[in-house]
């Protein structure tokens, strides 16, 4: 009986031993496979990871497939870059677009539609058409409106970029010389509001022509003029406070401040001339009065365009980056970068 029990136990225990051995072997194989898989995944991730230092700052970077960037912290999630380009180029195109379009409208209207663009209520001789005249005839009006639509798009983000830039400069100045700051933070807000009203007014005078609704066009144009001049003056005043010590400025920053002052003076003088000849044209119908009015109008427009064109000196090293990542992670990453720069 004892032998049979022992043999029975041996018979029953042998299959379980075999199964245990098989399970151990299979688990060992699974572990090896998982290790091999994890190693291959790590190699793949390393190959897919792009070092941010390898990207040239001034070169446009457009990828149809997003590139993965890794950060220094292990808890940070990778983020995909969809677009990366120089902000300087965007500013150049934005500033030059209305200037090139205005010149094109002037030449084509002057050559092919001379009588239409020189028609005024006084019926006197004139040689220079106004901006409203050359952009109010067809097909120039469509070309001008399309150009201004492309121009106004980046203008609003640029207004708030300036706001953040001025606030950051005031924060640094507040640490060093708090007595100089005063109410300059309010001035920054006023500059932003004036800039936004100027942008909206530019859209208004563009899409509401003097031929369609002259009273409304005139009021919006006056609003544009006032906001433009006040914006220039407030910007120059703020720069005078922030950059009081010119020895710390780069050559580009000096050029920006210098040309802002020159263009503001040009705008003031042109505005005075515009008002004088507008009165002569409106009330006295002097010969060539409207031409002089139009001439000063062009000077004001060009001065305004080049005043905003000084952004290429203010933000010469900025780049535009469009990424796909959690906002909190990006803010943390940028905060760490800012601390390192300080």
XYZ file of C-alpha atoms in Angstrom:
342
model
C 0.000 0.000 0.000
C 2.772 2.379 0.874
C 4.581 1.639 -2.377
C 1.483 2.273 -4.390
C 0.871 5.556 -2.579
C 4.417 6.645 -3.163
C 4.301 5.647 -6.773
C 0.959 7.392 -7.116
C 2.367 10.519 -5.627
C 5.313 10.308 -7.937
C 3.038 9.789 -10.900
C 0.835 12.709 -9.986
C 3.712 15.043 -9.128
C 5.689 14.534 -12.314
C 3.239 16.388 -14.636
C 3.153 19.408 -12.315
C 6.921 19.520 -12.231
C 6.995 19.468 -15.987
C 4.431 22.262 -16.172
C 6.419 24.349 -13.665
C 9.519 23.881 -15.735
C 7.642 24.874 -18.872
C 6.166 27.944 -17.208
C 9.579 29.045 -15.999
C 11.012 28.615 -19.463
C 8.157 30.498 -21.080
C 8.389 33.322 -18.536
C 12.125 33.542 -19.167
C 11.486 33.754 -22.897
C 8.848 36.456 -22.368
C 11.241 38.486 -20.217
C 13.955 38.205 -22.843
C 11.503 39.206 -25.543
C 10.252 42.168 -23.529
C 13.828 43.280 -22.853
C 14.632 43.016 -26.536
C 11.472 44.930 -27.398
C 12.171 47.681 -24.850
C 15.726 48.056 -26.138
C 14.464 48.325 -29.697
C 11.835 50.859 -28.623
C 14.485 52.932 -26.864
C 16.652 52.854 -29.972
C 13.694 53.905 -32.082
C 12.838 56.745 -29.701
C 16.448 57.897 -29.677
C 16.470 57.949 -33.454
C 13.155 59.828 -33.548
C 14.219 62.378 -30.946
C 15.562 65.590 -32.439
C 18.067 67.676 -30.605
C 16.912 71.266 -30.483
C 20.454 72.510 -30.899
C 20.625 71.009 -34.374
C 17.965 73.376 -35.727
C 19.247 76.610 -37.193
C 17.533 79.588 -35.643
C 17.316 81.713 -38.762
C 16.288 78.959 -41.164
C 12.627 78.219 -41.917
C 11.545 74.862 -40.568
C 8.443 73.295 -42.036
C 7.728 69.615 -41.572
C 4.784 67.609 -42.815
C 5.509 65.022 -40.123
C 5.890 66.571 -36.650
C 9.320 66.224 -35.081
C 9.580 65.098 -31.471
C 11.551 67.160 -28.995
C 12.659 65.885 -25.610
C 13.286 68.060 -22.570
C 15.790 67.836 -19.764
C 13.293 66.682 -17.143
C 12.262 63.043 -17.237
C 8.689 63.920 -16.254
C 8.287 66.301 -19.190
C 6.314 65.082 -22.135
C 7.837 65.389 -25.615
C 6.285 67.969 -27.913
C 5.903 68.083 -31.679
C 7.056 71.085 -33.724
C 4.773 71.850 -36.652
C 6.271 75.155 -37.781
C 9.435 77.077 -36.968
C 10.547 80.220 -38.779
C 12.167 83.588 -38.281
C 9.821 86.235 -36.893
C 11.968 88.820 -38.658
C 10.790 87.580 -42.058
C 7.149 87.716 -41.044
C 7.569 91.318 -39.900
C 9.301 92.316 -43.141
C 6.535 90.834 -45.287
C 3.816 92.328 -43.074
C 5.320 95.811 -43.218
C 6.244 95.869 -46.906
C 3.018 94.358 -48.221
C 0.865 97.537 -48.050
C 3.748 99.690 -49.301
C 4.256 97.584 -52.423
C 0.512 97.355 -52.979
C 0.067 101.114 -52.600
C 2.770 101.777 -55.174
C 1.193 99.285 -57.580
C -2.255 100.833 -57.176
C -0.841 104.326 -57.717
C 0.976 103.429 -60.943
C -1.848 101.413 -62.481
C -4.564 103.907 -61.541
C -2.501 106.888 -62.703
C -1.746 105.282 -66.062
C -5.022 103.544 -66.895
C -7.667 105.479 -64.913
C -6.341 109.019 -64.833
C -9.682 110.812 -65.100
C -11.398 108.645 -62.494
C -8.802 109.162 -59.763
C -8.487 112.938 -60.307
C -12.185 113.694 -60.072
C -13.071 116.035 -57.164
C -16.042 118.183 -56.224
C -14.099 121.377 -57.074
C -13.426 120.347 -60.695
C -9.996 122.000 -60.638
C -6.671 120.832 -62.025
C -4.770 118.252 -59.938
C -1.851 115.975 -60.639
C -1.614 113.722 -57.559
C -4.565 111.460 -56.683
C -5.324 110.615 -53.068
C -4.935 107.187 -51.517
C -8.697 106.870 -51.259
C -8.995 107.607 -54.976
C -6.457 105.062 -56.221
C -7.724 102.352 -53.863
C -11.383 103.117 -54.513
C -11.486 102.240 -58.208
C -11.709 98.782 -59.673
C -9.721 96.507 -59.805
C -7.276 98.297 -57.493
C -9.739 98.246 -54.617
C -9.755 94.436 -54.570
C -5.986 94.245 -54.706
C -5.687 96.791 -51.887
C -8.288 95.100 -49.694
C -6.685 91.709 -50.160
C -3.297 93.156 -49.261
C -4.591 94.886 -46.130
C -6.332 91.687 -45.044
C -2.985 89.883 -45.161
C -1.329 92.834 -43.433
C -3.788 93.083 -40.544
C -3.516 89.400 -39.623
C -0.074 89.557 -37.962
C -0.584 93.114 -36.669
C -2.780 92.109 -33.722
C -0.371 89.463 -32.360
C 2.489 91.932 -32.831
C 0.614 94.497 -30.720
C 0.463 92.066 -27.802
C 4.056 90.958 -28.356
C 5.043 94.579 -27.847
C 2.860 94.716 -24.729
C 4.613 91.717 -23.167
C 8.005 93.047 -24.235
C 7.424 96.437 -22.623
C 6.083 94.845 -19.435
C 9.147 92.613 -19.159
C 11.448 95.610 -19.657
C 9.551 97.567 -17.000
C 9.823 94.622 -14.602
C 13.613 94.664 -14.981
C 13.695 98.437 -14.577
C 11.529 98.179 -11.465
C 14.147 95.994 -9.779
C 16.983 98.375 -10.594
C 15.361 101.827 -10.483
C 11.762 101.608 -9.238
C 11.363 105.385 -9.119
C 11.637 105.516 -12.930
C 8.695 103.192 -13.557
C 5.909 105.329 -12.132
C 2.770 105.002 -14.255
C 4.559 103.482 -17.234
C 2.552 100.268 -16.895
C -0.551 102.312 -17.655
C 1.248 103.794 -20.656
C 1.882 100.266 -21.945
C -1.838 99.528 -21.733
C -2.657 102.782 -23.532
C -0.147 101.962 -26.273
C -1.747 98.555 -26.789
C -5.256 100.030 -26.959
C -4.174 102.757 -29.386
C -2.421 100.195 -31.546
C -5.530 98.007 -31.692
C -7.764 100.986 -32.553
C -5.304 102.026 -35.246
C -5.415 98.529 -36.734
C -9.219 98.499 -36.667
C -9.357 101.970 -38.223
C -7.036 100.893 -41.002
C -9.429 98.077 -41.779
C -12.338 100.514 -41.663
C -10.901 103.050 -44.129
C -9.921 100.161 -46.394
C -13.266 98.418 -46.602
C -15.475 101.524 -46.344
C -14.355 103.646 -49.272
C -15.086 107.342 -49.722
C -17.157 106.542 -52.800
C -19.466 104.244 -50.848
C -19.870 106.200 -47.593
C -17.837 109.391 -47.421
C -18.963 110.641 -43.950
C -18.127 107.308 -42.323
C -14.857 107.029 -44.254
C -13.838 110.515 -43.131
C -14.558 109.837 -39.454
C -12.647 106.555 -39.481
C -9.713 108.236 -41.217
C -9.596 110.935 -38.518
C -9.666 108.209 -35.859
C -6.802 106.455 -37.596
C -4.750 109.653 -37.732
C -5.271 110.528 -34.062
C -4.573 107.016 -32.776
C -1.539 106.645 -35.015
C 0.091 109.870 -33.803
C -0.754 109.198 -30.156
C 0.603 105.662 -30.454
C 3.859 106.971 -31.911
C 4.237 109.612 -29.200
C 3.495 107.195 -26.346
C 5.893 104.613 -27.777
C 8.716 107.153 -28.012
C 8.009 108.335 -24.462
C 8.051 104.771 -23.128
C 11.271 103.922 -24.944
C 12.840 107.035 -23.471
C 12.100 105.735 -19.977
C 13.046 102.106 -20.583
C 16.207 102.857 -22.557
C 17.324 105.968 -20.735
C 20.880 104.662 -20.575
C 21.760 104.404 -24.269
C 25.153 102.871 -23.526
C 23.480 99.516 -22.830
C 21.660 99.472 -26.172
C 22.737 97.631 -29.266
C 23.151 99.440 -32.563
C 19.842 98.063 -33.830
C 18.009 99.368 -30.777
C 19.585 102.790 -31.234
C 18.528 102.812 -34.882
C 15.000 101.833 -33.907
C 14.651 104.674 -31.397
C 16.243 107.200 -33.755
C 14.009 106.340 -36.700
C 10.889 106.259 -34.542
C 11.574 109.879 -33.589
C 12.308 110.899 -37.189
C 9.167 109.237 -38.531
C 7.026 110.752 -35.777
C 8.328 114.232 -36.631
C 7.648 113.504 -40.295
C 4.086 112.456 -39.445
C 3.437 115.603 -37.393
C 4.701 117.940 -40.119
C 2.804 116.035 -42.802
C -0.384 116.174 -40.752
C -0.083 119.955 -40.450
C 0.430 120.271 -44.207
C -2.464 117.896 -44.874
C -4.859 119.949 -42.737
C -3.816 123.228 -44.366
C -4.297 122.024 -47.924
C -7.459 120.117 -47.052
C -8.975 123.402 -45.879
C -7.814 125.152 -49.059
C -9.329 122.403 -51.162
C -12.585 122.051 -49.249
C -13.423 125.719 -48.674
C -11.545 127.599 -51.408
C -11.005 125.036 -54.192
C -7.479 126.225 -54.896
C -5.698 124.748 -57.878
C -3.407 121.862 -56.892
C -4.580 122.083 -53.277
C -5.924 118.546 -53.452
C -2.636 117.353 -54.962
C -0.713 118.783 -52.021
C -3.229 117.208 -49.671
C -2.677 113.850 -51.371
C 1.105 114.311 -51.264
C 1.082 114.794 -47.495
C -1.327 111.885 -47.169
C 1.231 109.634 -48.860
C 3.950 110.911 -46.534
C 1.796 110.093 -43.505
C 1.065 106.605 -44.808
C 4.721 105.910 -45.588
C 5.858 107.256 -42.205
C 3.298 105.064 -40.461
C 4.403 101.979 -42.386
C 8.080 102.540 -41.660
C 7.373 103.327 -38.009
C 5.917 99.848 -37.647
C 8.736 98.500 -39.811
C 11.180 99.325 -36.980
C 10.016 96.089 -35.385
C 12.773 94.362 -37.362
C 15.261 96.146 -35.072
C 13.254 95.666 -31.889
C 12.857 91.903 -32.363
C 15.705 90.971 -34.664
C 16.360 87.589 -33.022
C 12.815 86.380 -32.386
C 11.455 83.202 -33.950
C 7.928 81.889 -34.322
C 7.318 78.359 -33.093
C 4.108 76.333 -33.372
C 4.178 73.230 -31.190
C 1.793 70.530 -30.073
C 2.231 70.051 -26.326
C 0.434 70.619 -23.006
C 0.380 74.295 -22.113
C 1.540 73.687 -18.534
C 4.615 71.795 -19.699
C 5.536 74.516 -22.186
C 5.136 77.250 -19.577
C 7.358 75.291 -17.195
C 9.973 74.764 -19.891
C 9.995 78.435 -20.912
C 10.150 79.519 -17.275
C 13.244 77.390 -16.730
C 14.818 78.787 -19.886
C 14.106 82.347 -18.749
C 15.735 81.669 -15.381
C 18.824 80.293 -17.105
C 19.028 83.380 -19.336
C 18.759 85.684 -16.324
